[in-house]
Amino acid sequence: MEMYDPTWLEIKRYLSIRSATTPRALKNSYKLIYLSDVTGVPIPWILDVNISDPLIPLEQRVGNLTISEEGVIAMMSDINGNERWQISIYDINNGKMTHVAGDGSDINDLGAWSHDGKILGFTSNKRNGIDFDVYIYKLNGNVEGPIAKMEGTNKLVEWVSYDHALIIHNNTNLDSDIYLIDFKNGSLENLTKHEGEAANTNPKNLGNGKFLFTTNMNSEYMGIAIYDLNRREWKYLHQPDRDVEVIELSPDRQRVAYSENVEGYSKLYTAKIDFTYIRDMKNPKGVISEISWGKIGLTYSISSPKIGNEIWIWSEGAGQRQLTNSPKYHVNMKNNVLPETVRYKSWDGMMIPALIYKPKFGKPPYPAVVTVHGGPESQDRPSFQFLPQILVKLGYIVLSPNFRGSSGYGKTFVHLDDREKRIESLKDIGALVDWAEEEGLVRKGEVAITGASYGGYATLMSMALFPEYWSCGVERVGIVNLVTFIKNTGPWRRKYRMHEYGDPEKMYDVMMELSPIKHLDKIKAPLMVIHGLNDPRVPISEAEQLVEEMRKRGREIKYIKVVDEGHGLVKINNRVNLQMEIIRFIMQHTPVKSN
């Protein structure tokens, strides 16, 4: 009967809002391909002459797509969130769909089309389940490879000639190189050898043996550089005191579009290739994740509390406008709350950034919810997020810390939580509650905490470190035991996660001391645990050992196993139902009191 309750009907409307993301604009026609979850999971849609339509009646999600100039779409999809990505192609000219790679046991990472649209590059770990080698698919139906065997995770991202392409190789999650592959002999050359840590990514071919890319070599922040293949030299073209996020070239390769991370918000710019002229595009407030520049114009995917997740476009003469209009179920998005950016003093005097969502009614101290982002090399940003907007509407204040170890604040800051230093980052979460109470915004004991993935781990550790602060906790797909997590996570991920969390053979005692499983006796507040059965990143065995140990102790715990999801909630029905369960749990243990 919740459909007849105004509050729960409003919550369900919010959770049902759909999204449009991942624009792919063609260079030689006015068509745009993008992903939309209107049907219940993200699948490809086409926009042609202002008419949008789903391309294929798929039942499983599409995680990424790319399109050749001949109108052939390559896409990667998995089954029930298992991230065993398979690659297919769909020709929009004749409606023919073809399977390219993947049998449900291996993982295939979509790459780029050659400039003539006849060859698709991709990488796959089918050789040993760990390392992603280079393959090509030719439109005549043949897969060739491995052309080159490579260690670790790799992605073919750009072609620079008929026989040469650029590959991003990840040394760690925060360190990467750009390799040049010669398809005539399969040889590989590291173009960005460097000392120390540096991320080198986003190469964009300019022609004449040159390409743009983003890098933070010898810098705290990501900037834009140009590489000369003829001389094997590079130099910075643009070095702001904040991170450049994504870049894209105009169809004529004379201009570059890019976004910068400004205190969490994205600012969109265009510039001449030599950066002698820069234009502020004055995009709406939000977070940009993709840019695609085609004949239709400059398109970008933006997530904003006031907009949702939509695709916008800029073109000469017409200016900027919203290109997609996903169903909003009669929610007035203009009433949503933009968060305030604050900095609070942590336990050691360090100033830590955070986002604060304040309710529009009630008086402080408010009932509160702390939301903890994942990663941990991530950042809580002012995007459209269901939970904060719903909670604020119900009368909660939402506090979202960007604790030390978060990205977006420079190379030094992101490493302040590595391995044995993790406890210092966790204490930033407790310090946020201390600050909010001193400001008169919250009262300890009337604060819920929730997070997913690493945020789930940090939720559990915060509940143990500061047991009196919390009214309840909701942990989603979180790490419970750092040692068993490293042992059981997908083998292709293991060495990258060890770089962040430590090697159990060398740091067993430290890792156990930093594991929630070691501190369950300290957790006092009621706990909800949600985990996907098919999670390849944080296996469900993490949740099961937590639930078993808590129940042995006779503790209050509500456990929900999601049998058709992995590391997150992709299917709309699951998102609606499970987020409603989370909100019920928070409201039960952290009630909104009438003033």
Coordinates of C-alpha atoms in Angstrom, one line a residue:
M1 CA 0.0 0.0 0.0
E2 CA 3.1 2.3 -0.1
M3 CA 1.9 3.6 -3.5
Y4 CA -0.9 5.4 -1.5
D5 CA 1.5 6.9 1.0
P6 CA 2.7 10.3 -0.3
T7 CA 6.2 10.0 1.3
W8 CA 6.9 6.5 -0.1
L9 CA 5.4 7.3 -3.5
E10 CA 7.8 10.3 -3.7
I11 CA 10.8 8.1 -2.7
K12 CA 9.9 5.6 -5.4
R13 CA 9.5 8.3 -8.0
Y14 CA 13.0 9.5 -7.2
L15 CA 14.5 6.1 -7.4
S16 CA 12.8 5.4 -10.7
I17 CA 14.5 8.3 -12.5
R18 CA 16.2 7.2 -15.6
S19 CA 19.6 8.2 -17.1
A20 CA 21.3 9.0 -20.4
T21 CA 25.1 8.6 -20.6
T22 CA 28.1 7.8 -22.8
P23 CA 27.5 9.9 -25.9
R24 CA 29.2 8.7 -29.1
A25 CA 28.8 11.4 -31.9
L26 CA 29.6 10.4 -35.5
K27 CA 32.0 12.6 -37.3
N28 CA 30.3 12.3 -40.8
S29 CA 26.6 12.3 -39.9
Y30 CA 24.3 13.9 -37.4
K31 CA 23.6 10.6 -35.5
L32 CA 24.4 10.2 -31.8
I33 CA 24.6 6.8 -30.1
Y34 CA 24.3 6.7 -26.3
L35 CA 23.3 4.5 -23.3
S36 CA 20.0 4.8 -21.6
D37 CA 18.4 2.7 -18.8
V38 CA 14.8 3.6 -19.7
T39 CA 14.1 -0.1 -20.4
G40 CA 15.5 -1.2 -17.0
V41 CA 19.2 -1.6 -17.8
P42 CA 21.6 0.5 -19.8
I43 CA 21.4 -0.4 -23.5
P44 CA 22.3 1.5 -26.8
W45 CA 19.9 4.2 -28.1
I46 CA 20.2 6.3 -31.2
L47 CA 19.3 9.9 -31.7
D48 CA 18.7 10.9 -35.3
V49 CA 17.0 14.1 -36.3
N50 CA 15.8 14.7 -32.7
I51 CA 14.1 11.3 -32.5
S52 CA 15.5 8.9 -29.9
D53 CA 14.9 5.1 -30.0
P54 CA 16.5 2.0 -28.4
L55 CA 18.6 0.2 -31.0
I56 CA 18.4 -3.4 -29.7
P57 CA 16.1 -5.2 -27.2
L58 CA 18.8 -6.3 -24.8
E59 CA 18.0 -7.7 -21.4
Q60 CA 21.5 -7.4 -19.9
R61 CA 23.5 -4.2 -19.4
V62 CA 25.9 -2.7 -21.9
G63 CA 28.9 -1.3 -20.0
N64 CA 30.5 0.7 -22.9
L65 CA 30.3 1.2 -26.6
T66 CA 32.2 2.7 -29.5
I67 CA 31.1 3.4 -33.1
S68 CA 33.0 3.4 -36.4
E69 CA 32.5 6.1 -39.0
E70 CA 30.8 3.4 -41.1
G71 CA 28.0 3.1 -38.5
V72 CA 29.1 -0.2 -36.8
I73 CA 28.7 -0.2 -33.0
A74 CA 30.9 -2.3 -30.8
M75 CA 29.6 -2.9 -27.3
M76 CA 30.5 -4.8 -24.2
S77 CA 27.9 -6.5 -22.0
D78 CA 27.9 -8.9 -19.0
I79 CA 25.4 -11.1 -17.2
N80 CA 23.8 -10.1 -13.9
G81 CA 26.8 -7.8 -13.0
N82 CA 29.5 -10.5 -13.2
E83 CA 31.8 -8.2 -15.2
R84 CA 32.8 -11.1 -17.6
W85 CA 32.5 -8.6 -20.4
Q86 CA 31.6 -10.0 -23.9
I87 CA 32.0 -7.9 -27.1
S88 CA 29.4 -7.8 -29.9
I89 CA 29.0 -5.5 -32.9
Y90 CA 25.8 -4.1 -34.3
D91 CA 25.6 -2.6 -37.8
I92 CA 23.0 0.2 -37.8
N93 CA 22.9 0.2 -41.6
N94 CA 21.6 -3.4 -41.9
G95 CA 20.5 -4.3 -38.4
K96 CA 22.9 -7.2 -38.2
M97 CA 24.4 -8.2 -34.8
T98 CA 27.5 -10.3 -34.4
H99 CA 29.3 -11.9 -31.5
V100 CA 33.0 -11.0 -31.4
A101 CA 34.6 -12.2 -28.2
G102 CA 33.8 -13.7 -24.8
D103 CA 32.4 -17.0 -23.6
G104 CA 31.3 -15.9 -20.1
S105 CA 34.6 -17.1 -18.5
D106 CA 37.0 -14.5 -19.8
I107 CA 36.9 -10.7 -19.7
N108 CA 37.2 -8.6 -22.9
D109 CA 37.8 -4.9 -22.8
L110 CA 36.5 -2.9 -25.7
G111 CA 39.0 -0.8 -27.7
A112 CA 39.0 1.6 -30.6
W113 CA 38.0 1.3 -34.2
S114 CA 40.7 1.9 -36.9
H115 CA 40.2 5.1 -38.8
D116 CA 38.8 3.3 -41.9
G117 CA 36.3 1.5 -39.6
K118 CA 37.3 -2.0 -40.7
I119 CA 39.3 -3.2 -37.6
L120 CA 38.3 -3.2 -34.0
G121 CA 41.1 -3.4 -31.4
F122 CA 40.4 -4.9 -28.0
T123 CA 42.1 -6.6 -25.1
S124 CA 41.3 -9.9 -23.3
N125 CA 42.5 -12.0 -20.4
K126 CA 41.5 -15.3 -22.0
R127 CA 45.1 -16.5 -22.1
N128 CA 45.5 -16.9 -18.3
G129 CA 42.6 -15.0 -16.6
I130 CA 44.9 -12.3 -15.4
D131 CA 46.7 -10.5 -18.1
F132 CA 45.0 -8.5 -20.9
D133 CA 46.6 -9.2 -24.3
V134 CA 46.0 -7.3 -27.5
Y135 CA 43.6 -8.7 -30.2
I136 CA 41.9 -7.3 -33.3
Y137 CA 38.6 -8.1 -35.0
K138 CA 38.2 -7.6 -38.7
L139 CA 34.8 -6.9 -40.2
N140 CA 35.2 -10.0 -42.4
G141 CA 34.5 -11.9 -39.2
N142 CA 38.0 -12.9 -38.1
V143 CA 39.5 -12.4 -34.6
E144 CA 43.3 -12.3 -34.6
G145 CA 45.6 -12.6 -31.6
P146 CA 47.0 -12.3 -29.3
I147 CA 48.9 -9.8 -31.4
A148 CA 50.9 -8.9 -28.3
K149 CA 51.1 -10.5 -24.9
M150 CA 51.1 -7.9 -22.1
E151 CA 51.1 -8.2 -18.3
G152 CA 48.4 -6.6 -16.2
T153 CA 45.4 -4.5 -17.4
N154 CA 45.6 -2.9 -20.8
K155 CA 43.3 -1.0 -23.1
L156 CA 43.7 -0.2 -26.8
V157 CA 42.4 3.4 -27.0
E158 CA 43.5 5.1 -30.2
W159 CA 44.9 4.4 -33.7
V160 CA 47.7 6.6 -35.0
S161 CA 48.1 4.9 -38.4
Y162 CA 46.9 1.9 -40.3
D163 CA 49.5 -0.3 -38.6
H164 CA 49.9 1.4 -35.2
A165 CA 47.7 2.0 -32.2
L166 CA 48.1 3.3 -28.7
I167 CA 47.6 1.2 -25.6
I168 CA 47.1 2.3 -22.0
H169 CA 49.0 0.0 -19.6
N170 CA 48.2 0.3 -15.9
N171 CA 51.2 -0.2 -13.6
T172 CA 49.0 0.6 -10.6
N173 CA 45.6 2.2 -10.3
L174 CA 47.3 5.6 -10.2
D175 CA 50.3 5.0 -12.5
S176 CA 50.0 4.2 -16.3
D177 CA 52.0 4.3 -19.5
I178 CA 51.1 4.8 -23.2
Y179 CA 52.5 2.0 -25.4
L180 CA 52.8 2.0 -29.2
I181 CA 52.0 -1.3 -30.9
D182 CA 53.1 -2.2 -34.4
F183 CA 50.6 -4.6 -35.8
K184 CA 53.0 -5.7 -38.6
N185 CA 55.2 -7.5 -36.0
G186 CA 53.4 -7.2 -32.7
S187 CA 56.2 -5.1 -31.2
L188 CA 55.5 -2.8 -28.2
E189 CA 57.2 0.4 -27.2
N190 CA 56.7 2.4 -24.0
L191 CA 56.4 6.0 -25.0
T192 CA 56.0 7.5 -21.5
K193 CA 58.8 5.9 -19.4
H194 CA 59.0 7.9 -16.2
E195 CA 60.4 8.1 -12.8
G196 CA 58.1 8.0 -9.8
E197 CA 54.4 7.8 -10.2
A198 CA 52.5 9.3 -13.2
A199 CA 49.2 8.6 -14.9
N200 CA 49.4 8.9 -18.7
T201 CA 46.1 8.4 -20.5
N202 CA 43.5 9.8 -22.9
P203 CA 45.6 9.9 -26.1
K204 CA 43.9 11.6 -29.1
N205 CA 45.5 11.4 -32.5
L206 CA 46.3 14.7 -34.2
G207 CA 47.8 13.2 -37.3
N208 CA 51.3 13.8 -38.7
G209 CA 52.8 11.7 -36.0
K210 CA 51.4 13.7 -33.0
F211 CA 48.8 13.1 -30.3
L212 CA 47.5 14.9 -27.3
F213 CA 47.3 13.1 -23.9
T214 CA 46.7 13.8 -20.3
T215 CA 49.4 13.3 -17.7
N216 CA 50.6 14.3 -14.3
M217 CA 54.3 13.5 -14.9
N218 CA 56.4 15.8 -12.6
S219 CA 53.2 17.4 -11.4
E220 CA 50.5 17.2 -8.7
Y221 CA 47.7 17.5 -11.2
M222 CA 46.6 16.1 -14.6
G223 CA 47.4 18.4 -17.5
I224 CA 47.3 18.2 -21.3
A225 CA 50.5 17.4 -23.2
I226 CA 51.4 16.8 -26.8
Y227 CA 53.6 13.9 -28.0
D228 CA 55.7 13.9 -31.2
L229 CA 56.2 10.3 -32.4
N230 CA 58.8 11.5 -34.9
R231 CA 61.1 12.8 -32.2
R232 CA 59.8 10.7 -29.3
E233 CA 59.4 13.9 -27.3
W234 CA 56.5 15.4 -25.4
K235 CA 55.8 18.7 -23.6
Y236 CA 52.9 20.2 -21.6
L237 CA 50.5 22.5 -23.4
H238 CA 48.2 23.2 -20.4
Q239 CA 49.0 22.7 -16.7
P240 CA 46.2 24.0 -14.4
D241 CA 46.4 23.8 -10.6
R242 CA 43.6 21.1 -10.7
D243 CA 43.0 18.0 -12.6
V244 CA 42.0 17.8 -16.3
E245 CA 39.5 15.0 -16.5
V246 CA 38.6 14.1 -20.1
I247 CA 39.6 15.5 -23.5
E248 CA 38.2 15.2 -27.0
L249 CA 39.2 16.6 -30.4
S250 CA 36.9 18.5 -32.8
P251 CA 36.2 16.6 -36.1
D252 CA 38.8 18.8 -37.9
R253 CA 41.4 18.2 -35.2
Q254 CA 41.9 22.0 -34.9
R255 CA 40.4 22.3 -31.4
V256 CA 40.3 20.4 -28.2
A257 CA 37.4 20.2 -25.6
Y258 CA 38.3 19.3 -22.0
S259 CA 36.9 19.5 -18.5
E260 CA 38.6 20.4 -15.3
N261 CA 37.7 19.3 -11.7
V262 CA 37.1 22.5 -9.7
E263 CA 36.3 21.6 -6.1
G264 CA 34.3 18.6 -7.4
Y265 CA 32.4 20.5 -10.1
S266 CA 33.4 20.1 -13.8
K267 CA 34.2 23.1 -15.9
L268 CA 34.1 22.6 -19.7
Y269 CA 36.5 24.4 -22.0
T270 CA 37.5 24.4 -25.7
A271 CA 40.8 25.6 -26.9
K272 CA 43.0 25.8 -30.0
I273 CA 45.4 22.9 -30.2
D274 CA 48.3 25.2 -29.2
F275 CA 46.2 26.7 -26.4
T276 CA 46.7 30.2 -27.6
Y277 CA 43.0 30.7 -27.1
I278 CA 40.8 29.1 -24.4
R279 CA 37.0 29.4 -24.2
D280 CA 34.9 28.8 -21.1
M281 CA 31.8 26.9 -22.2
K282 CA 29.9 27.8 -19.0
N283 CA 28.3 24.4 -18.7
P284 CA 25.6 23.6 -16.0
K285 CA 26.8 22.9 -12.5
G286 CA 27.6 19.2 -12.2
V287 CA 30.1 16.5 -13.1
I288 CA 31.1 15.6 -16.7
S289 CA 32.2 12.1 -17.4
E290 CA 32.3 11.8 -21.2
I291 CA 32.9 14.2 -24.2
S292 CA 32.2 13.4 -27.8
W293 CA 32.6 15.9 -30.7
G294 CA 30.9 15.0 -34.0
K295 CA 29.0 16.6 -36.8
I296 CA 26.0 17.1 -34.5
G297 CA 28.2 19.3 -32.2
L298 CA 30.1 19.0 -28.9
T299 CA 28.2 16.5 -26.7
Y300 CA 28.9 15.7 -23.1
S301 CA 27.5 13.5 -20.4
I302 CA 26.7 15.5 -17.2
S303 CA 25.4 14.4 -13.8
S304 CA 23.9 17.2 -11.7
P305 CA 21.4 17.3 -8.8
K306 CA 19.3 19.9 -10.8
I307 CA 19.5 17.9 -14.1
G308 CA 19.9 14.2 -13.4
N309 CA 22.2 12.2 -15.7
E310 CA 21.7 13.6 -19.2
I311 CA 23.6 14.4 -22.4
W312 CA 24.0 18.1 -23.3
I313 CA 25.2 19.6 -26.6
W314 CA 26.9 22.8 -27.8
S315 CA 27.1 23.8 -31.4
E316 CA 28.1 27.0 -33.1
G317 CA 25.1 29.4 -33.5
A318 CA 22.8 27.3 -31.4
G319 CA 24.8 27.4 -28.1
Q320 CA 24.1 24.9 -25.3
R321 CA 21.0 22.8 -24.7
Q322 CA 20.0 19.6 -23.1
L323 CA 19.9 16.9 -25.8
T324 CA 18.2 14.0 -23.9
N325 CA 15.3 14.1 -21.5
S326 CA 15.1 10.9 -19.5
P327 CA 11.9 10.1 -17.6
K328 CA 11.8 11.9 -14.2
Y329 CA 8.5 10.5 -13.0
H330 CA 7.2 14.0 -12.3
V331 CA 10.0 14.9 -9.9
N332 CA 10.8 18.6 -10.0
M333 CA 14.6 18.5 -10.3
K334 CA 14.9 22.2 -9.7
N335 CA 13.9 21.6 -6.1
N336 CA 16.9 19.3 -5.6
V337 CA 19.7 20.5 -3.3
L338 CA 23.2 21.5 -4.5
P339 CA 25.7 20.5 -1.8
E340 CA 27.9 23.1 0.0
T341 CA 31.7 22.5 -0.1
V342 CA 33.3 22.9 3.3
R343 CA 36.7 22.1 4.8
Y344 CA 36.8 20.9 8.4
K345 CA 39.7 20.4 10.8
S346 CA 40.5 16.7 11.3
W347 CA 42.1 15.0 14.3
D348 CA 45.7 16.2 13.4
G349 CA 44.8 19.7 12.2
M350 CA 44.6 18.8 8.5
M351 CA 41.8 20.5 6.7
I352 CA 39.6 17.9 4.9
P353 CA 37.1 18.7 2.2
A354 CA 33.5 17.5 2.4
L355 CA 30.1 18.0 0.8
I356 CA 27.2 19.0 3.0
Y357 CA 23.5 18.6 1.9
K358 CA 21.2 20.6 4.2
P359 CA 17.5 20.0 4.5
K360 CA 15.1 22.7 3.6
F361 CA 13.0 22.3 6.7
G362 CA 13.6 21.5 10.4
K363 CA 16.0 23.0 12.8
P364 CA 19.5 21.9 13.8
P365 CA 20.7 19.6 15.2
Y366 CA 19.3 17.5 12.3
P367 CA 19.2 13.7 12.1
A368 CA 22.2 13.0 9.9
V369 CA 23.6 10.5 7.5
V370 CA 27.3 10.2 6.6
T371 CA 27.8 8.8 3.1
V372 CA 31.3 7.4 2.4
H373 CA 32.6 7.1 -1.1
G374 CA 34.4 4.1 -2.6
G375 CA 37.7 3.7 -4.3
P376 CA 39.3 4.8 -2.0
E377 CA 41.0 6.7 -4.9
S378 CA 37.7 8.4 -5.7
Q379 CA 36.0 11.6 -4.8
D380 CA 32.5 12.5 -3.6
R381 CA 31.3 15.0 -6.1
P382 CA 28.2 17.1 -6.7
S383 CA 26.6 14.7 -9.2
F384 CA 23.0 13.5 -9.1
Q385 CA 22.8 10.9 -6.4
F386 CA 19.5 9.3 -5.3
L387 CA 20.2 8.8 -1.6
P388 CA 21.3 12.3 -0.6
Q389 CA 18.4 14.0 -2.4
I390 CA 15.8 11.7 -0.9
L391 CA 17.3 12.0 2.6
V392 CA 17.5 15.8 2.5
K393 CA 13.8 15.8 1.4
L394 CA 12.9 13.7 4.4
G395 CA 14.7 16.1 6.8
Y396 CA 18.2 14.6 7.1
I397 CA 21.5 16.5 6.8
V398 CA 23.9 14.5 4.6
L399 CA 27.7 14.7 5.2
S400 CA 30.0 13.3 2.6
P401 CA 33.8 13.5 3.5
N402 CA 36.6 13.5 1.0
F403 CA 39.0 12.0 3.5
R404 CA 42.7 11.9 2.9
G405 CA 43.3 9.3 0.1
S406 CA 40.6 10.8 -2.0
S407 CA 41.4 11.9 -5.6
G408 CA 40.9 15.4 -7.0
Y409 CA 43.2 17.1 -4.6
G410 CA 46.6 16.2 -6.0
K411 CA 49.0 13.4 -6.1
T412 CA 50.3 13.8 -2.6
F413 CA 46.8 13.9 -1.0
V414 CA 45.7 10.6 -2.7
H415 CA 48.5 8.7 -1.0
L416 CA 47.9 9.8 2.5
D417 CA 45.9 6.6 3.3
D418 CA 48.1 3.9 1.7
R419 CA 48.5 0.6 3.6
E420 CA 49.4 1.2 7.2
K421 CA 48.3 4.9 7.0
R422 CA 44.7 3.9 6.4
I423 CA 43.8 4.4 10.1
E424 CA 44.6 8.2 9.6
S425 CA 42.1 8.4 6.8
L426 CA 39.4 6.5 8.8
K427 CA 39.8 9.0 11.6
D428 CA 38.9 11.8 9.2
I429 CA 35.3 10.3 9.1
G430 CA 34.9 10.6 12.9
A431 CA 36.4 14.1 12.8
L432 CA 33.6 15.1 10.4
V433 CA 31.0 14.2 13.0
D434 CA 33.0 16.0 15.7
W435 CA 33.1 19.1 13.5
A436 CA 29.4 18.9 12.6
E437 CA 28.4 18.6 16.3
E438 CA 30.6 21.5 17.2
E439 CA 28.8 23.5 14.5
G440 CA 25.5 22.6 16.0
L441 CA 24.4 20.6 12.9
V442 CA 24.2 17.1 14.4
R443 CA 24.1 15.3 17.6
K444 CA 26.2 12.1 18.1
G445 CA 24.1 9.0 18.4
E446 CA 21.7 10.4 15.9
V447 CA 23.9 9.9 12.9
A448 CA 23.6 7.0 10.4
I449 CA 26.5 5.9 8.2
T450 CA 26.5 4.2 4.8
G451 CA 28.9 3.4 2.0
A452 CA 29.5 0.9 -0.8
S453 CA 32.7 -1.0 -1.8
Y454 CA 35.6 0.7 0.0
G455 CA 32.9 2.9 1.5
G456 CA 31.3 -0.2 2.9
Y457 CA 34.7 -1.1 4.5
A458 CA 35.0 2.4 5.9
T459 CA 31.5 2.3 7.2
L460 CA 32.3 -0.9 9.3
M461 CA 35.6 0.5 10.5
S462 CA 34.0 3.8 11.5
M463 CA 31.3 1.9 13.4
A464 CA 34.1 0.1 15.3
L465 CA 36.4 3.1 15.9
F466 CA 33.6 5.5 16.9
P467 CA 30.8 3.2 18.3
E468 CA 28.9 5.9 20.2
Y469 CA 28.6 8.2 17.1
W470 CA 26.2 6.1 15.1
S471 CA 22.5 5.2 15.2
C472 CA 22.9 2.6 12.5
G473 CA 25.0 1.6 9.6
V474 CA 24.3 0.3 6.1
E475 CA 27.2 -1.5 4.4
R476 CA 27.0 -2.4 0.7
V477 CA 29.4 -4.7 -1.2
G478 CA 32.1 -3.8 1.4
I479 CA 35.5 -5.3 2.4
V480 CA 35.3 -7.1 5.7
N481 CA 38.7 -8.8 5.9
L482 CA 41.6 -7.2 3.9
V483 CA 43.5 -10.5 3.8
T484 CA 40.6 -12.7 2.5
F485 CA 39.6 -9.8 0.1
I486 CA 43.1 -9.8 -1.5
K487 CA 43.0 -13.6 -1.7
N488 CA 39.6 -13.9 -3.3
T489 CA 39.2 -10.8 -5.5
G490 CA 39.4 -11.3 -9.2
P491 CA 43.0 -12.4 -10.0
W492 CA 43.3 -9.6 -12.7
R493 CA 42.8 -7.1 -9.9
R494 CA 44.9 -8.6 -7.2
K495 CA 48.3 -6.9 -7.7
Y496 CA 46.6 -3.5 -8.1
R497 CA 44.7 -3.8 -4.9
M498 CA 47.8 -5.0 -3.0
H499 CA 49.5 -1.8 -4.0
E500 CA 46.7 0.1 -2.1
Y501 CA 46.0 -2.3 0.8
G502 CA 49.2 -4.3 1.2
D503 CA 50.6 -7.8 0.6
P504 CA 49.2 -10.3 3.1
E505 CA 52.5 -12.3 3.0
K506 CA 54.4 -9.2 4.1
M507 CA 51.8 -7.2 6.1
Y508 CA 49.5 -9.8 7.5
D509 CA 49.3 -8.4 11.0
V510 CA 48.9 -4.8 9.9
M511 CA 46.1 -5.8 7.4
M512 CA 44.2 -7.8 10.0
E513 CA 44.4 -4.9 12.5
L514 CA 42.9 -2.7 9.8
S515 CA 40.1 -5.2 9.0
P516 CA 36.6 -4.8 10.3
I517 CA 36.4 -8.6 11.1
K518 CA 39.0 -8.0 13.9
H519 CA 36.8 -5.3 15.6
L520 CA 33.2 -6.6 15.4
D521 CA 32.9 -6.6 19.2
K522 CA 33.2 -2.8 19.2
I523 CA 30.3 -2.3 16.8
K524 CA 27.2 -1.3 18.8
A525 CA 24.7 0.1 16.3
P526 CA 22.3 -1.9 14.2
L527 CA 23.7 -3.0 10.9
M528 CA 22.4 -3.7 7.4
V529 CA 24.5 -5.6 4.9
I530 CA 23.7 -5.8 1.1
H531 CA 25.8 -7.7 -1.3
G532 CA 25.6 -9.0 -4.9
L533 CA 26.0 -12.7 -5.5
N534 CA 28.0 -12.1 -8.7
D535 CA 30.5 -9.5 -7.3
P536 CA 33.9 -10.2 -8.8
R537 CA 35.6 -7.3 -7.0
V538 CA 34.6 -7.8 -3.4
P539 CA 33.3 -11.4 -3.4
I540 CA 30.2 -12.2 -1.4
S541 CA 32.3 -14.3 1.0
E542 CA 33.2 -11.0 2.6
A543 CA 29.6 -10.3 3.5
E544 CA 29.0 -13.9 4.6
Q545 CA 31.8 -14.0 7.1
L546 CA 30.6 -10.7 8.5
V547 CA 27.0 -11.9 8.9
E548 CA 28.1 -15.2 10.4
E549 CA 30.4 -13.5 13.0
M550 CA 27.8 -10.9 14.0
R551 CA 25.1 -13.5 14.4
K552 CA 27.4 -15.6 16.6
R553 CA 27.5 -12.6 18.8
G554 CA 23.8 -12.2 18.9
R555 CA 24.0 -8.8 17.2
E556 CA 21.3 -7.1 15.2
I557 CA 22.0 -7.4 11.5
K558 CA 19.8 -7.4 8.4
Y559 CA 21.4 -9.2 5.5
I560 CA 20.2 -9.0 1.9
K561 CA 21.8 -11.1 -0.8
V562 CA 21.1 -9.9 -4.3
V563 CA 21.2 -12.9 -6.6
D564 CA 21.2 -11.1 -10.0
E565 CA 23.7 -8.3 -9.3
G566 CA 27.4 -7.9 -8.9
H567 CA 29.4 -4.9 -7.5
G568 CA 26.5 -2.5 -7.3
L569 CA 22.9 -2.2 -8.4
V570 CA 22.4 -1.9 -12.2
K571 CA 18.8 -3.1 -12.7
I572 CA 16.2 -0.4 -12.0
N573 CA 13.9 -2.8 -10.0
N574 CA 16.7 -3.8 -7.7
R575 CA 17.8 -0.2 -7.2
V576 CA 14.2 0.9 -6.3
N577 CA 13.5 -2.0 -4.0
L578 CA 16.9 -2.1 -2.2
Q579 CA 17.3 1.7 -1.8
M580 CA 13.8 1.7 -0.3
E581 CA 15.0 -0.9 2.2
I582 CA 18.0 1.2 3.1
I583 CA 15.8 4.3 3.6
R584 CA 13.4 2.3 5.8
F585 CA 16.3 1.0 7.9
I586 CA 17.8 4.5 8.4
M587 CA 14.4 6.0 9.2
Q588 CA 13.7 3.2 11.8
H589 CA 17.0 3.8 13.7
T590 CA 17.5 7.5 13.0
P591 CA 14.0 9.0 13.1
V592 CA 13.2 12.6 12.0
K593 CA 11.8 14.3 15.0
S594 CA 9.2 17.0 14.6
N595 CA 10.5 20.4 15.9

